[in-house]
Amino acid sequence: MRRGLVAATLLVAGLCGHANAADDRPATSSATIAPDGPPDVVRAFKACMDQIAPEALRRVSRQTFVGATAMLEPDPVVLERLQSQPEFELALWQYLDVIVNDGKIAAGRAALERLRAQFDAVEEAFGVDRYVIAAIWGVETNYGTEPGPFSVIRSTATLACSGRRQAYFRDQFLAALEILERGYVAADRFRGSWSGAFGGGQFMPTTFLNYAVDFDGHGRPDILDDVSDVLASIANVLRANGWSANAPCAIEVALQADFDYALVLDRRPITEWIQSGVRPLAADASIDQRQLAHLSLPAGYRGPAFLLLPNFGVVKQYNPAYAYALAVCQLAGRLRGDAGISKPWPRDERVLSSAERTELQSLLRSNGFDPGPSDGMLGPRTSAAIVAFEKKANLVPDGFASGALLERLRHP
């Protein structure tokens, strides 16, 4: 998946296929592979495998380990993806254009109808909304039709020996070996995304071992071919992370003309948001207005606004990207029959490059505001720093990292 529409599909490949893949633990392997490194890159990889071997052999048989690694070499395509991930090249609305489109909606509705009995059973067993299960399935693999071509063993081994998340991917590699050892997946069918996620729900190997469900009772969880197991396993991840039954994950809202944008970073009950001038655009009697919610303006005050409920955070446990979670929530709503987002996106806004985001963070810090690390990753600390700067500069404090904001910081 690949600028324009091509870049949008690359973004999808970068953000999807990572069930519970967020991990910022430090790298521990001393054998690091660089894709533009010296000709002995394979030798370095072998040294890394030798370093991992003792731990692997405590978890799997020598036969499994040798069989999986004897002829193994790092995957250059995985290394290229690692060095040039496209997640931040697209605006949120471009991402949503790819994910929540007429084709995806129609295919999802057809799957819900065709597999009504399976969705009924899974929804009853796990208490998770069938439309969210279907949306994750659709976002991850287009309802099982695009599981990915990469060897899970080769991908996780490559990433276990290269990059800043080697410890995380070492765990994934070891878990992948365990999956082979237990016979859950045949070696020649163990394929998925470049990052090592596999199956209809794109589970990382550790996620599979922890949450995959043998829903049909056939003796092993099968997320490659058994649709019931795929749906139940997705539901199991969501339930384990605190899914609230009969509750939405994101609600589009309108803000009254005199809304106090200084409240953007608050978390408060929906009733209090309503009292503050936030109006849900779709009346839903099932919403418990005592629920705590964040107000989110992902494109600034010019774009749509959302109240993010606890279930939004649960979807982010499946995949930590904001764009991913919003896409899942929006696709689930469309599958249910809800209208799409009503307020237009500010499509004239451009996405800041990684270098510009890092510069923005550095400029915030030099102005006395703490954005967290200057790493180009715009998390809650950066948003809070932006809001603080905007208040001081008498700008609308919406927390949005726009090109205009960067120019203001460059030329105060």
Coordinates of C-alpha atoms in Angstrom, one line a residue:
M1 CA 0.0 0.0 0.0
R2 CA 1.7 3.6 -1.6
R3 CA 1.8 10.2 -2.8
G4 CA -1.7 11.6 -3.9
L5 CA -3.6 8.4 -3.7
V6 CA -0.4 6.4 -3.9
A7 CA 0.9 8.1 -0.7
A8 CA -2.4 7.5 1.0
T9 CA -2.1 3.8 0.5
L10 CA 1.4 3.9 1.9
L11 CA 0.0 5.6 4.9
V12 CA -2.5 2.9 5.4
A13 CA 0.3 0.3 5.3
G14 CA 2.2 2.3 7.8
L15 CA -0.6 2.8 10.3
C16 CA -2.5 -0.5 10.0
G17 CA -1.3 -4.0 10.7
H18 CA -0.1 -3.3 14.2
A19 CA -2.5 -4.7 16.7
N20 CA -1.1 -3.5 20.0
A21 CA 2.2 -2.6 18.3
A22 CA 3.0 0.5 20.3
D23 CA 6.1 0.1 22.3
D24 CA 8.8 2.6 23.2
R25 CA 11.1 0.4 25.1
P26 CA 14.8 1.0 24.4
A27 CA 16.8 -1.1 22.0
T28 CA 19.0 -3.7 23.6
S29 CA 20.7 -5.5 20.8
S30 CA 24.3 -4.5 20.1
A31 CA 24.2 -5.8 16.5
T32 CA 22.4 -3.1 14.6
I33 CA 21.8 -3.3 10.9
A34 CA 21.6 -0.2 8.7
P35 CA 20.0 -0.4 5.3
D36 CA 22.8 1.7 3.8
G37 CA 25.5 -0.1 5.8
P38 CA 28.6 -2.0 4.7
P39 CA 28.6 -5.3 2.7
D40 CA 28.8 -7.3 5.9
V41 CA 25.2 -6.5 6.8
V42 CA 24.3 -10.2 6.6
R43 CA 27.1 -11.1 9.0
A44 CA 25.9 -8.5 11.4
F45 CA 22.4 -10.0 11.2
K46 CA 23.8 -13.5 11.9
A47 CA 25.6 -12.1 14.9
C48 CA 22.3 -10.7 16.1
M49 CA 20.6 -14.0 15.6
D50 CA 23.4 -15.7 17.6
Q51 CA 22.8 -13.2 20.4
I52 CA 19.1 -14.0 20.4
A53 CA 19.5 -17.8 20.2
P54 CA 19.9 -18.6 23.9
E55 CA 16.6 -16.9 24.8
A56 CA 14.9 -18.5 21.8
L57 CA 16.1 -22.0 22.7
R58 CA 14.6 -21.6 26.1
R59 CA 11.2 -21.1 24.4
V60 CA 11.3 -23.3 21.4
S61 CA 13.1 -26.4 20.2
R62 CA 16.4 -26.3 18.4
Q63 CA 14.7 -27.8 15.4
T64 CA 12.2 -24.9 15.2
F65 CA 14.9 -22.3 15.7
V66 CA 17.4 -23.7 13.3
G67 CA 14.7 -24.4 10.7
A68 CA 13.5 -20.8 10.9
T69 CA 16.9 -19.1 10.9
A70 CA 19.5 -21.3 9.1
M71 CA 18.9 -19.6 5.8
L72 CA 17.4 -16.3 7.1
E73 CA 18.7 -12.9 5.9
P74 CA 17.4 -9.4 6.7
D75 CA 14.6 -8.2 4.4
P76 CA 15.8 -5.0 2.6
V77 CA 12.3 -3.9 1.9
V78 CA 11.4 -4.0 5.6
L79 CA 14.5 -1.9 6.3
E80 CA 13.4 0.6 3.6
R81 CA 10.0 0.8 5.3
L82 CA 11.7 1.3 8.6
Q83 CA 13.7 4.2 7.4
S84 CA 11.0 6.0 5.4
Q85 CA 7.6 5.4 7.0
P86 CA 4.9 7.6 5.4
E87 CA 2.6 8.0 8.3
F88 CA 3.1 11.7 8.6
E89 CA 3.0 12.7 4.9
L90 CA -0.7 12.9 4.7
A91 CA -3.3 15.1 6.2
L92 CA -5.9 13.3 8.3
W93 CA -8.6 13.9 5.8
Q94 CA -6.5 12.3 3.0
Y95 CA -6.1 9.2 5.2
L96 CA -9.9 9.1 5.9
D97 CA -10.5 9.5 2.1
V98 CA -8.7 6.2 1.6
I99 CA -10.2 4.3 4.6
V100 CA -13.8 5.5 4.8
N101 CA -14.9 5.4 1.2
D102 CA -17.9 4.1 -0.6
G103 CA -16.2 0.9 -1.6
K104 CA -15.1 0.0 1.9
I105 CA -18.5 0.9 3.3
A106 CA -20.3 -1.3 0.7
A107 CA -18.0 -4.2 1.2
G108 CA -18.4 -3.9 5.0
R109 CA -22.1 -3.9 4.8
A110 CA -22.1 -6.9 2.5
A111 CA -19.8 -8.8 5.0
L112 CA -22.1 -7.9 7.9
E113 CA -25.1 -9.3 6.1
R114 CA -23.3 -12.4 4.7
L115 CA -21.8 -13.2 8.1
R116 CA -24.7 -12.2 10.2
A117 CA -24.7 -15.4 12.3
Q118 CA -21.0 -15.1 13.1
F119 CA -21.3 -11.4 14.1
D120 CA -24.4 -12.3 16.2
A121 CA -22.4 -14.9 18.1
V122 CA -19.3 -12.8 18.6
E123 CA -21.3 -9.8 19.7
E124 CA -23.2 -11.8 22.2
A125 CA -20.1 -13.5 23.6
F126 CA -17.9 -10.5 23.9
G127 CA -20.2 -7.5 24.2
V128 CA -18.4 -5.6 21.5
D129 CA -20.2 -3.7 18.8
R130 CA -20.2 -5.7 15.6
Y131 CA -19.7 -2.5 13.5
V132 CA -16.4 -1.7 15.3
I133 CA -15.2 -5.3 14.8
A134 CA -16.1 -5.1 11.1
A135 CA -14.4 -1.7 10.8
I136 CA -11.2 -3.0 12.2
W137 CA -11.3 -6.0 10.0
G138 CA -11.9 -3.7 7.0
V139 CA -9.2 -1.2 7.9
E140 CA -6.6 -3.9 8.6
T141 CA -7.1 -6.3 5.7
N142 CA -10.0 -5.0 3.6
Y143 CA -12.2 -7.7 5.2
G144 CA -9.6 -10.4 4.9
T145 CA -8.6 -9.9 1.3
E146 CA -5.3 -8.2 1.8
P147 CA -3.4 -9.9 4.7
G148 CA 0.1 -8.9 3.4
P149 CA 2.9 -10.7 1.6
F150 CA 5.9 -10.4 4.0
S151 CA 7.3 -13.3 6.0
V152 CA 6.5 -12.7 9.6
I153 CA 9.6 -14.5 10.8
R154 CA 11.9 -12.6 8.4
S155 CA 10.2 -9.2 9.2
T156 CA 10.3 -9.6 12.9
A157 CA 13.9 -10.9 12.9
T158 CA 15.0 -8.0 10.7
L159 CA 13.4 -5.5 13.0
A160 CA 14.7 -7.3 16.1
C161 CA 18.2 -6.4 14.8
S162 CA 17.7 -2.9 13.5
G163 CA 16.1 0.4 14.6
R164 CA 15.0 2.0 17.9
R165 CA 12.5 -0.7 18.9
Q166 CA 14.7 -3.8 18.8
A167 CA 13.5 -5.0 22.2
Y168 CA 9.9 -4.9 21.1
F169 CA 10.6 -6.7 17.9
R170 CA 12.8 -9.2 19.6
D171 CA 9.7 -10.1 21.7
Q172 CA 7.7 -10.4 18.4
F173 CA 10.3 -12.6 16.8
L174 CA 10.4 -14.9 19.8
A175 CA 6.6 -15.1 19.9
A176 CA 6.6 -15.8 16.1
L177 CA 8.9 -18.8 16.7
E178 CA 6.5 -20.0 19.5
I179 CA 3.6 -19.8 17.0
L180 CA 5.5 -22.0 14.7
E181 CA 6.5 -24.4 17.5
R182 CA 2.9 -24.8 18.6
G183 CA 1.8 -25.4 15.0
Y184 CA -0.7 -22.6 15.0
V185 CA 0.5 -21.4 11.5
A186 CA 2.4 -23.4 8.9
A187 CA 5.8 -21.8 8.1
D188 CA 5.0 -21.3 4.4
R189 CA 1.7 -19.5 5.2
F190 CA 3.2 -17.3 8.0
R191 CA 2.9 -14.0 6.1
G192 CA 1.6 -10.5 6.9
S193 CA 2.6 -6.8 7.0
W194 CA 6.1 -5.5 6.8
S195 CA 6.1 -5.1 10.6
G196 CA 5.1 -8.7 11.3
A197 CA 1.4 -8.4 11.9
F198 CA -0.6 -11.2 10.3
G199 CA -4.1 -12.6 9.8
G200 CA -7.4 -11.0 9.2
G201 CA -7.0 -8.7 12.2
Q202 CA -3.3 -8.1 11.7
F203 CA -2.2 -9.3 15.1
M204 CA 1.4 -8.9 16.1
P205 CA 2.7 -12.3 17.3
T206 CA 2.5 -11.5 21.0
T207 CA -1.0 -10.2 20.6
F208 CA -1.9 -13.5 18.9
L209 CA -0.5 -15.5 21.8
N210 CA -2.3 -13.4 24.3
Y211 CA -5.7 -12.8 22.7
A212 CA -6.4 -15.0 19.7
V213 CA -9.5 -17.1 20.2
D214 CA -10.5 -20.6 19.0
F215 CA -14.1 -19.5 18.7
D216 CA -15.3 -22.5 16.7
G217 CA -13.6 -25.0 19.0
H218 CA -11.5 -26.6 16.3
G219 CA -8.5 -27.0 18.5
R220 CA -6.5 -23.9 17.7
P221 CA -7.1 -20.2 17.0
D222 CA -7.0 -19.6 13.2
I223 CA -6.9 -16.0 12.2
L224 CA -5.8 -16.8 8.6
D225 CA -8.8 -18.8 7.4
D226 CA -11.5 -19.0 10.0
V227 CA -13.6 -15.8 9.9
S228 CA -15.3 -16.6 13.3
D229 CA -11.9 -16.8 14.9
V230 CA -10.8 -13.5 13.3
L231 CA -13.9 -11.6 14.5
A232 CA -13.8 -13.1 18.0
S233 CA -10.1 -12.4 18.3
I234 CA -10.6 -8.8 17.4
A235 CA -13.4 -8.6 19.9
N236 CA -11.3 -10.2 22.6
V237 CA -8.6 -7.6 22.2
L238 CA -11.2 -4.8 22.6
R239 CA -12.9 -6.4 25.5
A240 CA -9.6 -7.0 27.3
N241 CA -8.8 -3.3 26.9
G242 CA -12.0 -2.2 28.5
W243 CA -14.6 -1.8 25.7
S244 CA -17.9 -0.4 26.9
A245 CA -20.9 -2.1 25.3
N246 CA -23.5 0.1 23.6
A247 CA -21.3 3.2 23.6
P248 CA -19.8 5.1 20.7
C249 CA -16.1 6.0 20.5
A250 CA -16.3 9.4 18.8
I251 CA -19.1 11.9 18.4
E252 CA -18.9 14.8 15.9
V253 CA -20.0 18.1 17.6
A254 CA -20.5 21.7 16.8
L255 CA -19.1 24.5 18.9
Q256 CA -21.1 27.7 19.6
A257 CA -19.8 30.9 18.3
D258 CA -18.4 32.1 21.6
F259 CA -16.9 28.8 22.6
D260 CA -13.9 29.0 24.9
Y261 CA -11.2 27.1 23.1
A262 CA -9.0 27.2 26.2
L263 CA -11.1 24.2 27.2
V264 CA -9.7 22.0 24.4
L265 CA -7.4 20.0 26.5
D266 CA -10.0 19.3 29.2
R267 CA -11.6 15.9 30.0
R268 CA -15.0 16.3 31.4
P269 CA -18.5 14.6 31.4
I270 CA -20.5 15.1 28.2
T271 CA -23.1 17.0 30.2
E272 CA -20.5 19.6 31.1
W273 CA -19.3 19.9 27.5
I274 CA -22.9 20.6 26.4
Q275 CA -23.2 23.3 29.1
S276 CA -20.0 24.8 27.7
G277 CA -21.4 25.2 24.2
V278 CA -20.6 21.8 22.6
R279 CA -23.5 20.3 20.7
P280 CA -23.5 16.7 19.5
L281 CA -24.6 16.7 15.8
A282 CA -26.5 13.4 16.0
A283 CA -29.0 12.7 18.8
D284 CA -28.3 9.3 20.3
A285 CA -30.4 8.4 23.3
S286 CA -28.0 5.5 24.1
I287 CA -25.1 7.9 25.0
D288 CA -24.5 8.1 28.7
Q289 CA -23.9 11.8 29.1
R290 CA -22.0 11.1 32.4
Q291 CA -19.2 9.6 30.4
L292 CA -15.9 11.5 30.4
A293 CA -14.8 12.8 27.0
H294 CA -12.0 14.8 25.4
L295 CA -12.7 17.5 22.9
S296 CA -10.6 17.0 19.8
L297 CA -10.0 19.4 16.9
P298 CA -7.7 17.4 14.8
A299 CA -7.6 20.0 12.0
G300 CA -7.8 23.1 14.3
Y301 CA -10.8 25.3 14.8
R302 CA -11.5 25.5 11.0
G303 CA -12.2 21.7 10.8
P304 CA -14.6 19.2 12.4
A305 CA -14.7 18.8 16.1
F306 CA -15.2 15.5 18.0
L307 CA -15.8 14.3 21.6
L308 CA -13.7 11.3 22.1
L309 CA -15.2 8.8 24.5
P310 CA -13.4 6.0 26.5
N311 CA -14.0 3.5 23.6
F312 CA -11.8 5.7 21.4
G313 CA -8.9 5.0 23.8
V314 CA -9.8 1.3 23.5
V315 CA -9.4 1.4 19.8
K316 CA -6.1 3.1 20.2
Q317 CA -5.0 0.1 22.3
Y318 CA -5.5 -1.9 19.1
N319 CA -3.4 0.6 17.1
P320 CA -2.1 3.8 18.8
A321 CA -2.4 6.1 15.8
Y322 CA -5.0 8.9 16.2
A323 CA -5.8 8.7 12.5
Y324 CA -6.4 5.0 12.7
A325 CA -8.7 5.2 15.7
L326 CA -10.8 8.0 14.1
A327 CA -11.0 6.0 10.8
V328 CA -12.2 2.9 12.6
C329 CA -14.8 4.9 14.5
Q330 CA -16.0 6.7 11.4
L331 CA -16.1 3.5 9.3
A332 CA -18.0 1.8 12.1
G333 CA -20.6 4.6 12.1
R334 CA -21.0 4.5 8.3
L335 CA -21.5 0.7 8.5
R336 CA -24.2 1.3 11.1
G337 CA -25.9 3.8 8.8
D338 CA -24.8 7.0 10.4
A339 CA -24.1 10.1 8.2
G340 CA -20.5 11.0 7.5
I341 CA -18.6 13.9 9.0
S342 CA -20.7 17.0 8.3
K343 CA -18.2 19.9 8.7
P344 CA -15.7 20.2 5.8
W345 CA -12.0 19.6 6.4
P346 CA -9.7 22.6 5.7
R347 CA -8.1 21.0 2.7
D348 CA -6.0 24.0 2.0
E349 CA -3.9 23.2 5.1
R350 CA -0.7 21.4 4.4
V351 CA 0.9 18.7 6.5
L352 CA 4.1 19.7 8.3
S353 CA 7.1 17.6 7.4
S354 CA 8.9 15.7 10.0
A355 CA 11.7 18.3 10.0
E356 CA 9.1 21.1 10.3
R357 CA 7.4 19.3 13.3
T358 CA 10.8 19.0 15.0
E359 CA 11.5 22.6 14.3
L360 CA 8.2 23.6 15.7
Q361 CA 8.9 21.7 18.9
S362 CA 12.4 23.3 19.2
L363 CA 10.9 26.8 18.7
L364 CA 8.2 26.1 21.3
R365 CA 10.9 25.1 23.8
S366 CA 13.1 28.2 23.0
N367 CA 10.0 30.3 23.7
G368 CA 9.6 28.8 27.2
F369 CA 7.0 26.0 26.4
D370 CA 7.7 22.3 27.0
P371 CA 6.6 20.2 24.0
G372 CA 8.5 17.1 25.1
P373 CA 11.3 15.7 23.0
S374 CA 12.0 17.4 19.7
D375 CA 11.4 14.3 17.8
G376 CA 8.7 15.3 15.3
M377 CA 6.1 13.3 17.2
L378 CA 3.2 15.5 18.1
G379 CA 1.8 14.0 21.2
P380 CA -0.2 15.5 24.2
R381 CA 2.8 17.5 25.5
T382 CA 3.3 19.2 22.2
S383 CA -0.4 20.0 22.0
A384 CA -0.4 21.5 25.5
A385 CA 2.7 23.6 24.6
I386 CA 0.9 24.8 21.4
V387 CA -2.2 25.8 23.4
A388 CA -0.1 27.6 25.9
F389 CA 1.8 29.5 23.2
E390 CA -1.5 30.3 21.3
K391 CA -3.0 31.8 24.5
K392 CA 0.0 33.9 25.1
A393 CA 0.0 35.1 21.5
N394 CA -3.7 35.8 21.5
L395 CA -4.4 33.1 18.9
V396 CA -7.3 30.7 18.9
P397 CA -5.9 28.0 21.3
D398 CA -6.9 25.0 19.4
G399 CA -3.6 23.1 19.7
F400 CA -3.3 22.5 16.0
A401 CA 0.2 22.3 14.5
S402 CA -0.4 24.3 11.3
G403 CA 1.9 26.0 8.8
A404 CA 0.7 29.4 10.0
L405 CA 1.6 28.5 13.6
L406 CA 5.1 27.5 12.5
E407 CA 5.6 30.7 10.6
R408 CA 4.4 32.7 13.7
L409 CA 7.0 30.9 15.8
R410 CA 9.7 31.6 13.2
H411 CA 8.9 35.2 12.9
P412 CA 7.4 36.4 16.3

